PDB file of C-alpha atoms in Angstrom:
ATOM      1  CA  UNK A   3      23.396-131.405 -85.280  1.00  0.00           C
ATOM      2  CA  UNK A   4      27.126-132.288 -85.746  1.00  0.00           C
ATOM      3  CA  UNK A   5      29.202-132.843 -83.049  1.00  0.00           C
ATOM      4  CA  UNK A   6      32.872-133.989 -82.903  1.00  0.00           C
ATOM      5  CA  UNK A   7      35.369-135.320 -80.608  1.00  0.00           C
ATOM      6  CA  UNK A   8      39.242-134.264 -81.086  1.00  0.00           C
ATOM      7  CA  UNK A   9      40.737-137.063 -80.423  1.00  0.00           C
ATOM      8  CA  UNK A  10      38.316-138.782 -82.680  1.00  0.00           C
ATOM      9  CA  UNK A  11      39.573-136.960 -85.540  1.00  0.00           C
ATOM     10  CA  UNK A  12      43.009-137.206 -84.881  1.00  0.00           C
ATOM     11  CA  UNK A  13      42.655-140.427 -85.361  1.00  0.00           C
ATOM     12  CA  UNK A  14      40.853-140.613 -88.593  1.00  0.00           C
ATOM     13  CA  UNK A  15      43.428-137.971 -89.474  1.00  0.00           C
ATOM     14  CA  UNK A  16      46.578-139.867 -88.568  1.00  0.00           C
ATOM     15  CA  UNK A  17      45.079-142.822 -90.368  1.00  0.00           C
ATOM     16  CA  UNK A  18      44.569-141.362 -93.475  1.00  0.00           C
ATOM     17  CA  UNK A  19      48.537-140.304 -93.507  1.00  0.00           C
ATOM     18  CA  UNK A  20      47.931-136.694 -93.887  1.00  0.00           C
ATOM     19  CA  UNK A  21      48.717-133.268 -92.084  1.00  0.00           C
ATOM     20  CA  UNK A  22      44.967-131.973 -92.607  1.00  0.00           C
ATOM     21  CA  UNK A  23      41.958-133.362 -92.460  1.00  0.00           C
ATOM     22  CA  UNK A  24      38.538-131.593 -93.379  1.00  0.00           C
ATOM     23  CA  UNK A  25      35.637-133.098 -91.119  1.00  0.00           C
ATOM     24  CA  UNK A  26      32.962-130.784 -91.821  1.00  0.00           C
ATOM     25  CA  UNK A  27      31.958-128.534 -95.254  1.00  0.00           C
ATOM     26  CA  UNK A  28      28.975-126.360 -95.645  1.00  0.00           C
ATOM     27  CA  UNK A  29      27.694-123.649 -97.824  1.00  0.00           C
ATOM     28  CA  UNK A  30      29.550-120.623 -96.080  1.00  0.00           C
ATOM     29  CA  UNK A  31      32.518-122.718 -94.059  1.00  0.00           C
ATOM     30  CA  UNK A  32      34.886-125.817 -93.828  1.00  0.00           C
ATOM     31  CA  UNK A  33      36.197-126.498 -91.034  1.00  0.00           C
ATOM     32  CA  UNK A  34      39.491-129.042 -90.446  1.00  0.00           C
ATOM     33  CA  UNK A  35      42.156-130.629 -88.133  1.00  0.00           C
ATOM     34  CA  UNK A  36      46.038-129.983 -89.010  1.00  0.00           C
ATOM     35  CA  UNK A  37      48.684-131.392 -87.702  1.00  0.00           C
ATOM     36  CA  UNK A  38      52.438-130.469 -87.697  1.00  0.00           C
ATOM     37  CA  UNK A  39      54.882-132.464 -85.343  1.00  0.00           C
ATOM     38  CA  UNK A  40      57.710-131.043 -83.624  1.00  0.00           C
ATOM     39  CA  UNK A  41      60.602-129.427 -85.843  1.00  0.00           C
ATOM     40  CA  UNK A  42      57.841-129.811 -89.452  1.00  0.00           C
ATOM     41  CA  UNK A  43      57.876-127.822 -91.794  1.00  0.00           C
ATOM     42  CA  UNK A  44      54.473-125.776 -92.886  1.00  0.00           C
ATOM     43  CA  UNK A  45      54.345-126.187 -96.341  1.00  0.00           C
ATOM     44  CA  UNK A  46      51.108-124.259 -96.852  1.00  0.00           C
ATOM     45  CA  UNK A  47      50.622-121.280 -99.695  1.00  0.00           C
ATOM     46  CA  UNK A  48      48.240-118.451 -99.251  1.00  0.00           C
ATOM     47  CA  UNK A  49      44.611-119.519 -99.545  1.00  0.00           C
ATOM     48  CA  UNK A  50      41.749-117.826-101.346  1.00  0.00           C
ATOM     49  CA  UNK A  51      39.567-117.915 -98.051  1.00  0.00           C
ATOM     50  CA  UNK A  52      39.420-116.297 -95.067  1.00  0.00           C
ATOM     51  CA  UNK A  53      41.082-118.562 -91.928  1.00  0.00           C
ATOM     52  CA  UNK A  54      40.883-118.859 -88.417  1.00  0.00           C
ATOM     53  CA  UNK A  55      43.153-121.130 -86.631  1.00  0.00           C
ATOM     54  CA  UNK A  56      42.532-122.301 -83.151  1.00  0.00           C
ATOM     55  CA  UNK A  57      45.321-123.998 -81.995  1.00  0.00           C
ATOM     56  CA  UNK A  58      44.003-127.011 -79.750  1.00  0.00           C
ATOM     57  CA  UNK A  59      47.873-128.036 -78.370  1.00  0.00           C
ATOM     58  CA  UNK A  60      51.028-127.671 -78.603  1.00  0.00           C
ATOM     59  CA  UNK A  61      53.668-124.523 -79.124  1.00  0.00           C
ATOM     60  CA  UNK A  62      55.026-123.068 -82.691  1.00  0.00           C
ATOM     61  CA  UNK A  63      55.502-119.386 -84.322  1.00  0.00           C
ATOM     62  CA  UNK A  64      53.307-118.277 -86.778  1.00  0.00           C
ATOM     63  CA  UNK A  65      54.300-115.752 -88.991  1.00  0.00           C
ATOM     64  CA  UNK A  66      51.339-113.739 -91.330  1.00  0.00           C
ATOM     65  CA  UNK A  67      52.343-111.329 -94.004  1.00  0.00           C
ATOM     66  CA  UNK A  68      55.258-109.738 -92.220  1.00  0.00           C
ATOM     67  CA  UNK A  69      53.781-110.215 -88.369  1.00  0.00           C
ATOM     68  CA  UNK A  70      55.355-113.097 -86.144  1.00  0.00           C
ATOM     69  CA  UNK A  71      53.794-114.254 -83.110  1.00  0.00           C
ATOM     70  CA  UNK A  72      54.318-117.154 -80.782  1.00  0.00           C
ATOM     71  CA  UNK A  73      51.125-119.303 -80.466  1.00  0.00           C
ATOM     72  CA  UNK A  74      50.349-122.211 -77.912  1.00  0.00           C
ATOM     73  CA  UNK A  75      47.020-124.288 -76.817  1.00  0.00           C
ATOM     74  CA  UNK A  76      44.113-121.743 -76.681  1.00  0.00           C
ATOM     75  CA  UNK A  77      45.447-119.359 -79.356  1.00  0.00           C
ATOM     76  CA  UNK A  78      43.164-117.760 -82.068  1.00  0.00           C
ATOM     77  CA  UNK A  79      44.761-116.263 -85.265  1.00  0.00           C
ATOM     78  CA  UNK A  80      42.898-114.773 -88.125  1.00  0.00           C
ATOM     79  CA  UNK A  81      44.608-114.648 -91.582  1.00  0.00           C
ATOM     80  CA  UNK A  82      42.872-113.096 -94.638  1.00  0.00           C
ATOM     81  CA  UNK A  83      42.640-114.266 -98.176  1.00  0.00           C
ATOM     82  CA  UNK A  84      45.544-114.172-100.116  1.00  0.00           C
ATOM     83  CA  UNK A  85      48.321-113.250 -97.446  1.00  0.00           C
ATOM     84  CA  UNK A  86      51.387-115.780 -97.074  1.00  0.00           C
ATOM     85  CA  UNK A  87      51.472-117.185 -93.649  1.00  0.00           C
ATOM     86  CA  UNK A  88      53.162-120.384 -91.766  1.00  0.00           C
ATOM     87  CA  UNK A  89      53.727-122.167 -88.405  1.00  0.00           C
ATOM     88  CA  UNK A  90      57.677-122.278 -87.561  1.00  0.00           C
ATOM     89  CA  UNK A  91      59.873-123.329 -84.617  1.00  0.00           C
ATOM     90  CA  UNK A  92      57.375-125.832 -83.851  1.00  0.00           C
ATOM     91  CA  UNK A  93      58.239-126.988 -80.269  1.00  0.00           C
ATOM     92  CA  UNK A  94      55.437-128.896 -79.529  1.00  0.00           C
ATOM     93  CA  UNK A  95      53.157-131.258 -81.530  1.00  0.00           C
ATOM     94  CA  UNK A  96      50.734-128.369 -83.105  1.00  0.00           C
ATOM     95  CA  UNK A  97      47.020-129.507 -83.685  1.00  0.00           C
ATOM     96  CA  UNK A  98      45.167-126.283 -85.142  1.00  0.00           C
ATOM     97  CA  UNK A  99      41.094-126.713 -85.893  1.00  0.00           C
ATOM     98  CA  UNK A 100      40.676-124.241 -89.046  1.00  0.00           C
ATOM     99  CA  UNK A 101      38.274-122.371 -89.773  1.00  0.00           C
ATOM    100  CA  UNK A 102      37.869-121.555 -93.736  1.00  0.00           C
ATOM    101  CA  UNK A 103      35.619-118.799 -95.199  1.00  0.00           C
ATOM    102  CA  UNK A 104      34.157-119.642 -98.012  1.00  0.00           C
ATOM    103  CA  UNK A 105      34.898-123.552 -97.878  1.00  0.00           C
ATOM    104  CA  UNK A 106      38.102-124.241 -98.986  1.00  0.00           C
ATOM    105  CA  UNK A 107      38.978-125.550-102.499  1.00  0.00           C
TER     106      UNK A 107
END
């Protein structure tokens, strides 16, 4: 079994300086912690996977393809391969657990 704590990887993420961190990869998944503070910019391109983002805390927009929708602690959004997609307005601290399908990269 794995098993992980958020807060635990938070931590490891902050530490290591980044906005994403990938905690666990296997054959048909990755899975990962990203992080974009209040008034960040998302940076991210389209990916070749599948994603799912949960978003753990905090309050942003998310726009995918040419859909916009306001997401907050508890939210689930599914974005396929290939289509452009970001978090904006971020109001709150946003930490997302993603879901990638095959692993990413």
């Amino acid at each position: 079994m794995k098993a992980f704590r958020l807060e635990e990887l938070e931590a490891e993420r902050a530490a290591n300086d980044g906005a994403y961190l990938q905690f666990l990869r296997e054959r048909n998944m990755s899975v990962g912690l990203y992080a974009l503070d209040r008034g960040q910019l998302d940076p991210q391109q389209p990916h070749a996977q599948d994603e799912v983002y949960f978003v753990a805390s905090g309050r942003a927009l998310i726009t995918v393809g040419d859909e916009t929708t306001q997401v907050a602690r508890g939210s689930v959004v599914y974005v396929p391969a290939g289509v452009p997609h970001r978090f904006h307005h971020i109001t709150e601290d946003l930490r997302v657990l993603v879901v990638f399908s095959p692993p990413e990269g």
